[in-house]
PDB file of C-alpha atoms in Angstrom:
ATOM      1  CA  MET A   6       0.000   0.000   0.000  1.00 39.00           C
ATOM      2  CA  ARG A   7       1.219   3.441  -0.912  1.00 44.00           C
ATOM      3  CA  HIS A   8       1.125   5.462   2.308  1.00 44.00           C
ATOM      4  CA  ASP A   9       0.020   9.057   1.893  1.00 51.00           C
ATOM      5  CA  ARG A  10       0.242  11.232   4.979  1.00 55.00           C
ATOM      6  CA  ARG A  11      -2.284  13.643   3.445  1.00 60.00           C
ATOM      7  CA  VAL A  12      -5.155  11.136   3.624  1.00 70.00           C
ATOM      8  CA  PRO A  13      -6.237  11.815   7.244  1.00 74.00           C
ATOM      9  CA  ASP A  14      -6.152  15.559   6.519  1.00 88.00           C
ATOM     10  CA  LEU A  15      -8.190  15.069   3.315  1.00 90.00           C
ATOM     11  CA  ILE A  16     -10.765  13.134   5.309  1.00 94.00           C
ATOM     12  CA  ALA A  17     -10.948  15.677   8.139  1.00 94.00           C
ATOM     13  CA  GLN A  18     -11.342  18.523   5.631  1.00 93.00           C
ATOM     14  CA  SER A  19     -14.036  16.561   3.764  1.00 95.00           C
ATOM     15  CA  VAL A  20     -15.989  16.115   6.988  1.00 96.00           C
ATOM     16  CA  ARG A  21     -15.682  19.835   7.806  1.00 94.00           C
ATOM     17  CA  ARG A  22     -16.846  20.846   4.348  1.00 94.00           C
ATOM     18  CA  LEU A  23     -19.822  18.477   4.420  1.00 96.00           C
ATOM     19  CA  ARG A  24     -20.797  19.811   7.844  1.00 95.00           C
ATOM     20  CA  ASP A  25     -20.401  23.421   6.650  1.00 91.00           C
ATOM     21  CA  GLY A  26     -22.445  22.539   3.546  1.00 90.00           C
ATOM     22  CA  GLY A  27     -25.385  21.392   5.671  1.00 93.00           C
ATOM     23  CA  VAL A  28     -25.085  17.642   5.065  1.00 95.00           C
ATOM     24  CA  ARG A  29     -26.506  15.706   8.011  1.00 96.00           C
ATOM     25  CA  LEU A  30     -23.711  13.716   9.630  1.00 97.00           C
ATOM     26  CA  ASP A  31     -24.443  11.024  12.197  1.00 98.00           C
ATOM     27  CA  PRO A  32     -21.772   9.599  14.517  1.00 97.00           C
ATOM     28  CA  GLY A  33     -19.290   7.295  12.807  1.00 98.00           C
ATOM     29  CA  LEU A  34     -19.467   3.507  12.630  1.00 98.00           C
ATOM     30  CA  SER A  35     -17.780   1.458  15.333  1.00 98.00           C
ATOM     31  CA  ASP A  36     -15.204  -1.205  14.488  1.00 97.00           C
ATOM     32  CA  GLU A  37     -17.903  -3.811  15.122  1.00 98.00           C
ATOM     33  CA  GLU A  38     -20.373  -2.084  12.770  1.00 98.00           C
ATOM     34  CA  VAL A  39     -17.753  -1.918  10.010  1.00 98.00           C
ATOM     35  CA  TRP A  40     -16.876  -5.584  10.506  1.00 97.00           C
ATOM     36  CA  ARG A  41     -20.557  -6.584  10.527  1.00 97.00           C
ATOM     37  CA  VAL A  42     -21.446  -4.777   7.268  1.00 97.00           C
ATOM     38  CA  GLU A  43     -18.288  -5.984   5.482  1.00 98.00           C
ATOM     39  CA  SER A  44     -18.725  -9.610   6.525  1.00 97.00           C
ATOM     40  CA  LYS A  45     -22.474  -9.662   5.879  1.00 96.00           C
ATOM     41  CA  LEU A  46     -22.169  -8.099   2.406  1.00 97.00           C
ATOM     42  CA  GLY A  47     -18.845  -9.680   1.368  1.00 97.00           C
ATOM     43  CA  PHE A  48     -16.592  -6.705   0.685  1.00 97.00           C
ATOM     44  CA  SER A  49     -14.048  -4.447   2.380  1.00 97.00           C
ATOM     45  CA  PHE A  50     -14.028  -0.671   2.575  1.00 97.00           C
ATOM     46  CA  GLY A  51     -10.877   0.992   1.329  1.00 95.00           C
ATOM     47  CA  PRO A  52      -8.817   2.557   4.138  1.00 93.00           C
ATOM     48  CA  GLU A  53      -9.927   6.138   3.512  1.00 92.00           C
ATOM     49  CA  GLN A  54     -13.628   5.261   3.232  1.00 96.00           C
ATOM     50  CA  ARG A  55     -13.375   3.226   6.432  1.00 96.00           C
ATOM     51  CA  GLU A  56     -11.678   6.131   8.213  1.00 95.00           C
ATOM     52  CA  PHE A  57     -14.267   8.575   6.877  1.00 97.00           C
ATOM     53  CA  LEU A  58     -17.215   6.385   7.931  1.00 98.00           C
ATOM     54  CA  GLN A  59     -15.720   5.849  11.371  1.00 97.00           C
ATOM     55  CA  LEU A  60     -15.697   9.629  11.847  1.00 96.00           C
ATOM     56  CA  VAL A  61     -19.156  10.346  10.431  1.00 98.00           C
ATOM     57  CA  VAL A  62     -21.974   8.662   8.548  1.00 98.00           C
ATOM     58  CA  PRO A  63     -23.625  11.047   6.064  1.00 97.00           C
ATOM     59  CA  VAL A  64     -27.391  10.626   6.065  1.00 96.00           C
ATOM     60  CA  GLY A  65     -29.902  11.275   3.310  1.00 92.00           C
ATOM     61  CA  GLN A  66     -31.610   9.706   0.327  1.00 87.00           C
ATOM     62  CA  SER A  67     -28.566   9.310  -1.933  1.00 95.00           C
ATOM     63  CA  TRP A  68     -26.139   8.205   0.789  1.00 97.00           C
ATOM     64  CA  PRO A  69     -25.788   4.465   1.447  1.00 98.00           C
ATOM     65  CA  ASP A  70     -27.163   3.709   4.902  1.00 97.00           C
ATOM     66  CA  TRP A  71     -24.330   1.521   6.163  1.00 97.00           C
ATOM     67  CA  ARG A  72     -25.789   1.427   9.676  1.00 96.00           C
ATOM     68  CA  ASN A  73     -29.478   0.652   9.094  1.00 95.00           C
ATOM     69  CA  GLY A  74     -29.914   0.039   5.361  1.00 95.00           C
ATOM     70  CA  SER A  75     -31.420  -3.167   4.045  1.00 96.00           C
ATOM     71  CA  ASP A  76     -29.054  -5.810   2.722  1.00 97.00           C
ATOM     72  CA  GLU A  77     -30.985  -5.709  -0.553  1.00 97.00           C
ATOM     73  CA  ASP A  78     -30.417  -1.967  -1.032  1.00 97.00           C
ATOM     74  CA  LEU A  79     -26.743  -2.095  -0.067  1.00 97.00           C
ATOM     75  CA  LEU A  80     -26.020  -5.155  -2.230  1.00 98.00           C
ATOM     76  CA  GLY A  81     -27.792  -3.446  -5.135  1.00 97.00           C
ATOM     77  CA  ARG A  82     -25.558  -0.392  -4.708  1.00 98.00           C
ATOM     78  CA  LEU A  83     -22.442  -2.567  -4.484  1.00 98.00           C
ATOM     79  CA  ASP A  84     -23.393  -4.543  -7.616  1.00 98.00           C
ATOM     80  CA  ARG A  85     -24.558  -1.561  -9.683  1.00 98.00           C
ATOM     81  CA  PRO A  86     -21.241  -0.711 -11.427  1.00 98.00           C
ATOM     82  CA  ILE A  87     -20.723  -4.260 -12.739  1.00 98.00           C
ATOM     83  CA  ASP A  88     -24.433  -4.752 -13.486  1.00 98.00           C
ATOM     84  CA  GLY A  89     -24.394  -1.515 -15.497  1.00 97.00           C
ATOM     85  CA  ILE A  90     -21.398  -2.624 -17.559  1.00 97.00           C
ATOM     86  CA  LEU A  91     -23.096  -5.977 -18.237  1.00 97.00           C
ATOM     87  CA  TYR A  92     -26.290  -4.168 -19.248  1.00 97.00           C
ATOM     88  CA  ASP A  93     -24.341  -2.161 -21.829  1.00 96.00           C
ATOM     89  CA  VAL A  94     -22.650  -5.343 -23.085  1.00 96.00           C
ATOM     90  CA  ARG A  95     -26.069  -6.987 -23.578  1.00 95.00           C
ATOM     91  CA  THR A  96     -28.053  -4.072 -24.972  1.00 95.00           C
ATOM     92  CA  ASN A  97     -25.743  -1.335 -26.263  1.00 94.00           C
ATOM     93  CA  GLY A  98     -22.908  -3.206 -27.958  1.00 93.00           C
ATOM     94  CA  PHE A  99     -20.334  -2.186 -25.352  1.00 95.00           C
ATOM     95  CA  TRP A 100     -17.130  -4.200 -25.642  1.00 96.00           C
ATOM     96  CA  PRO A 101     -13.862  -2.661 -24.351  1.00 94.00           C
ATOM     97  CA  ALA A 102     -10.796  -2.846 -26.569  1.00 90.00           C
ATOM     98  CA  SER A 103      -8.767  -4.573 -23.821  1.00 91.00           C
ATOM     99  CA  TRP A 104     -11.153  -7.552 -23.901  1.00 95.00           C
ATOM    100  CA  GLY A 105     -10.140  -8.497 -27.429  1.00 94.00           C
ATOM    101  CA  ASP A 106     -12.587  -9.734 -30.040  1.00 95.00           C
ATOM    102  CA  ARG A 107     -16.226  -9.925 -29.048  1.00 95.00           C
ATOM    103  CA  PRO A 108     -17.403 -13.563 -29.070  1.00 96.00           C
ATOM    104  CA  ASP A 109     -20.487 -14.638 -30.985  1.00 95.00           C
ATOM    105  CA  GLY A 110     -23.708 -15.140 -29.080  1.00 94.00           C
ATOM    106  CA  GLU A 111     -25.158 -13.370 -26.065  1.00 94.00           C
ATOM    107  CA  ALA A 112     -24.355 -16.143 -23.568  1.00 95.00           C
ATOM    108  CA  ALA A 113     -20.686 -16.277 -24.634  1.00 96.00           C
ATOM    109  CA  GLN A 114     -20.424 -12.471 -24.520  1.00 96.00           C
ATOM    110  CA  GLU A 115     -21.876 -12.268 -21.030  1.00 96.00           C
ATOM    111  CA  HIS A 116     -19.700 -15.115 -19.773  1.00 97.00           C
ATOM    112  CA  GLU A 117     -16.523 -13.513 -21.124  1.00 97.00           C
ATOM    113  CA  ALA A 118     -17.548 -10.062 -19.870  1.00 97.00           C
ATOM    114  CA  ARG A 119     -18.130 -11.462 -16.374  1.00 97.00           C
ATOM    115  CA  THR A 120     -14.718 -13.160 -16.479  1.00 97.00           C
ATOM    116  CA  HIS A 121     -13.031  -9.837 -17.282  1.00 97.00           C
ATOM    117  CA  LEU A 122     -15.089  -7.906 -14.727  1.00 97.00           C
ATOM    118  CA  GLU A 123     -14.151 -10.308 -11.916  1.00 96.00           C
ATOM    119  CA  ARG A 124     -10.606  -8.902 -12.197  1.00 96.00           C
ATOM    120  CA  VAL A 125     -11.373  -5.178 -12.038  1.00 96.00           C
ATOM    121  CA  PRO A 126     -10.871  -3.247  -8.783  1.00 97.00           C
ATOM    122  CA  ARG A 127     -14.010  -3.213  -6.628  1.00 97.00           C
ATOM    123  CA  LEU A 128     -15.962   0.020  -6.311  1.00 98.00           C
ATOM    124  CA  ILE A 129     -17.781   0.898  -3.090  1.00 98.00           C
ATOM    125  CA  PRO A 130     -20.649   3.416  -3.127  1.00 98.00           C
ATOM    126  CA  VAL A 131     -20.144   6.813  -1.522  1.00 98.00           C
ATOM    127  CA  PHE A 132     -23.159   8.804  -2.734  1.00 98.00           C
ATOM    128  CA  SER A 133     -25.692   8.060  -5.478  1.00 96.00           C
ATOM    129  CA  HIS A 134     -23.610   6.590  -8.353  1.00 97.00           C
ATOM    130  CA  ARG A 135     -20.258   7.879  -7.032  1.00 98.00           C
ATOM    131  CA  TYR A 136     -17.696   5.323  -5.846  1.00 98.00           C
ATOM    132  CA  LEU A 137     -14.381   4.940  -4.042  1.00 97.00           C
ATOM    133  CA  LEU A 138     -12.033   1.971  -4.459  1.00 97.00           C
ATOM    134  CA  SER A 139     -12.000  -0.919  -2.038  1.00 96.00           C
ATOM    135  CA  ASP A 140      -8.354  -1.697  -2.819  1.00 93.00           C
ATOM    136  CA  SER A 141      -5.866   0.019  -0.481  1.00 90.00           C
ATOM    137  CA  GLN A 142      -3.391   0.184  -3.372  1.00 91.00           C
ATOM    138  CA  PHE A 143      -5.291   3.243  -4.633  1.00 90.00           C
ATOM    139  CA  THR A 144      -4.909   5.659  -1.725  1.00 87.00           C
ATOM    140  CA  PRO A 145      -6.020   8.351  -1.931  1.00 89.00           C
ATOM    141  CA  SER A 146      -8.687   6.910  -4.162  1.00 92.00           C
ATOM    142  CA  PRO A 147     -10.193   8.887  -7.007  1.00 95.00           C
ATOM    143  CA  VAL A 148     -13.975   9.104  -6.872  1.00 97.00           C
ATOM    144  CA  PHE A 149     -15.661   7.692  -9.963  1.00 98.00           C
ATOM    145  CA  SER A 150     -19.104   8.501 -11.254  1.00 98.00           C
ATOM    146  CA  VAL A 151     -20.356   5.294 -12.869  1.00 98.00           C
ATOM    147  CA  TYR A 152     -23.561   4.966 -14.827  1.00 97.00           C
ATOM    148  CA  GLN A 153     -23.409   1.802 -16.920  1.00 96.00           C
ATOM    149  CA  ALA A 154     -20.278   2.188 -19.116  1.00 96.00           C
ATOM    150  CA  ASP A 155     -20.344   5.981 -18.748  1.00 96.00           C
ATOM    151  CA  VAL A 156     -17.500   6.565 -16.282  1.00 97.00           C
ATOM    152  CA  ILE A 157     -15.947   9.863 -15.269  1.00 96.00           C
ATOM    153  CA  VAL A 158     -13.570  10.878 -12.522  1.00 95.00           C
ATOM    154  CA  TYR A 159     -15.703  13.042 -10.246  1.00 94.00           C
ATOM    155  CA  GLY A 160     -12.871  13.881  -7.877  1.00 93.00           C
ATOM    156  CA  ASP A 161      -9.165  13.164  -7.658  1.00 92.00           C
ATOM    157  CA  ASN A 162      -9.699  12.293  -3.984  1.00 92.00           C
ATOM    158  CA  LEU A 163     -12.487  12.482  -1.403  1.00 94.00           C
ATOM    159  CA  LEU A 164     -11.969  16.186  -0.672  1.00 93.00           C
ATOM    160  CA  ASP A 165     -11.939  17.115  -4.366  1.00 92.00           C
ATOM    161  CA  TYR A 166     -15.103  15.036  -4.806  1.00 94.00           C
ATOM    162  CA  VAL A 167     -16.903  16.812  -1.936  1.00 94.00           C
ATOM    163  CA  ALA A 168     -16.014  20.172  -3.499  1.00 92.00           C
ATOM    164  CA  HIS A 169     -17.432  19.093  -6.897  1.00 91.00           C
ATOM    165  CA  GLU A 170     -20.533  17.233  -5.727  1.00 93.00           C
ATOM    166  CA  PHE A 171     -21.709  19.665  -3.078  1.00 92.00           C
ATOM    167  CA  HIS A 172     -20.316  22.893  -4.580  1.00 89.00           C
ATOM    168  CA  ILE A 173     -18.135  23.566  -1.553  1.00 86.00           C
ATOM    169  CA  PRO A 174     -14.912  25.110  -2.900  1.00 81.00           C
ATOM    170  CA  PRO A 175     -12.032  25.198  -3.131  1.00 80.00           C
ATOM    171  CA  LEU A 176     -11.400  22.210  -5.366  1.00 77.00           C
ATOM    172  CA  ASN A 177      -8.559  19.941  -4.326  1.00 75.00           C
ATOM    173  CA  PRO A 178      -7.212  18.290  -7.471  1.00 75.00           C
ATOM    174  CA  SER A 179      -4.196  16.026  -7.185  1.00 76.00           C
ATOM    175  CA  SER A 180      -1.126  16.222  -9.360  1.00 75.00           C
ATOM    176  CA  ASN A 181      -0.708  12.446  -9.047  1.00 80.00           C
ATOM    177  CA  ARG A 182      -4.197  10.952  -9.297  1.00 83.00           C
ATOM    178  CA  SER A 183      -4.185   7.166  -8.990  1.00 88.00           C
ATOM    179  CA  HIS A 184      -4.688   5.305 -12.259  1.00 92.00           C
ATOM    180  CA  VAL A 185      -7.163   2.500 -11.647  1.00 95.00           C
ATOM    181  CA  PRO A 186      -7.182  -0.303 -14.227  1.00 95.00           C
ATOM    182  CA  PHE A 187     -10.385  -0.474 -16.268  1.00 96.00           C
ATOM    183  CA  TRP A 188     -12.238   2.353 -14.466  1.00 96.00           C
ATOM    184  CA  SER A 189      -9.658   5.059 -15.255  1.00 95.00           C
ATOM    185  CA  ASP A 190      -9.321   3.657 -18.760  1.00 95.00           C
ATOM    186  CA  LEU A 191     -13.077   3.994 -19.324  1.00 95.00           C
ATOM    187  CA  ALA A 192     -13.044   7.524 -17.913  1.00 95.00           C
ATOM    188  CA  GLU A 193     -10.152   8.496 -20.206  1.00 92.00           C
ATOM    189  CA  GLY A 194     -11.690   6.884 -23.293  1.00 89.00           C
ATOM    190  CA  ALA A 195      -8.803   4.432 -23.581  1.00 80.00           C
ATOM    191  CA  GLU A 196     -11.208   1.478 -23.924  1.00 79.00           C
ATOM    192  CA  ASN A 197     -12.844   2.919 -27.010  1.00 69.00           C
ATOM    193  CA  ARG A 198     -12.632   0.336 -29.819  1.00 57.00           C
ATOM    194  CA  ASP A 199     -12.297   3.121 -32.399  1.00 46.00           C
ATOM    195  CA  LEU A 200      -8.841   4.174 -31.119  1.00 37.00           C
TER     196      LEU A 200
END
């Protein structure tokens, strides 16, 4: 894991900005609550998202309710990025260049797409269709906006994301944003088959 001493400061500033912006913030999750949600839903928060959620839990319609949300809702949010990519494979002809030639037949296409998608870094919901990385290798994690195969970087880090999403300047872009295989490539257009 790449250690970045700025991460705790980025998190503290993000919390302050959300509070100043009027976002309702409940007390953070305990170690036991984090363990319970991760084990029940089969994933791990990335280190900065865990630290953030142990300080505060943002509350509102578009925020995942990690403390009281239904398993069905939370699993749906966790699965949405991959489900959206698969939807575009099935219905919109999406097939990234890095996957090679598209096989014949819907079943073969979906099977191969799932095989490729099992290897991509896991995204964990932050707000609506915005996601941080689960993998500690990408710290600080960029925040991706993912709607099917439409992927953009919505913030170079959590603080930059908060500034963009909630219009709480100043922005905090990073000169060394993490490159995340597949997700960054989609955001940069590098997976376009016409290249």
